[in-house]
């Protein structure tokens, strides 16, 4: 059994109290050309959550689902938490359980949707972004909207983005350019893609579980999960999850 995760700031921390910096623009819904939400079924926010759009330097907007701390007993010791999702997910994957859990324990929480996912804008290019540009988008939000160093949490491919972010914190070329990448209070990798990529895991999976490997390849590489509910459920969710919840996500 994995050890429980505890997040707290150092007791001798001298960081300033966390505050979300004021934005000059009001949050707005992201819509496509037809004037409808980008997601086929927009995720319904839970109590205490807000959806806002962070405008990137590119002019595109990145969705952020925010939930402020419901318990201020931790005072100023608790850093904000910023969550980065994995492939074919968005901020909604953190909003169901993770944001309510940590906000109830004194942490201000922010889950981002990478470009092309969730309610975020999609670039005109065939690919939403590179590891470098996606990490820079997360850094841009932290740099412009958070007043104290956060803990950055990444799942799967999001974990690889967190690792890339960390390697560039001390890079002078970014420090000379708009302060990116800002310092962090900590980082958490949740079932992360390793720095070497997934190739080793894929080959081991192919030889030990060929049928399952074929299904994963069909689901992800060929994007079969988009048209097959059973395949989508098998790839991303538990067998016990109800179909209407899978379709909503």
Tab-separated table of C-alpha atoms in Angstrom, residues 17 28 40 57 70 105 119 141 143 167 218 221 225 249:
chain	number	residue	atom	x	y	z
A	17	UNK	CA	0.556	34.871	2.329
A	28	UNK	CA	-15.774	33.998	-19.858
A	40	UNK	CA	-19.484	18.030	-25.910
A	57	UNK	CA	1.066	35.453	-24.159
A	70	UNK	CA	-12.319	25.899	2.931
A	105	UNK	CA	-7.589	20.818	4.268
A	119	UNK	CA	-12.516	24.411	-22.290
A	141	UNK	CA	-0.220	30.983	-15.162
A	143	UNK	CA	4.008	33.628	-12.856
A	167	UNK	CA	14.664	21.291	-14.975
A	218	UNK	CA	-6.147	1.218	-30.779
A	221	UNK	CA	-2.747	6.019	-30.905
A	225	UNK	CA	-11.711	5.763	-27.257
A	249	UNK	CA	-16.104	12.997	-18.709
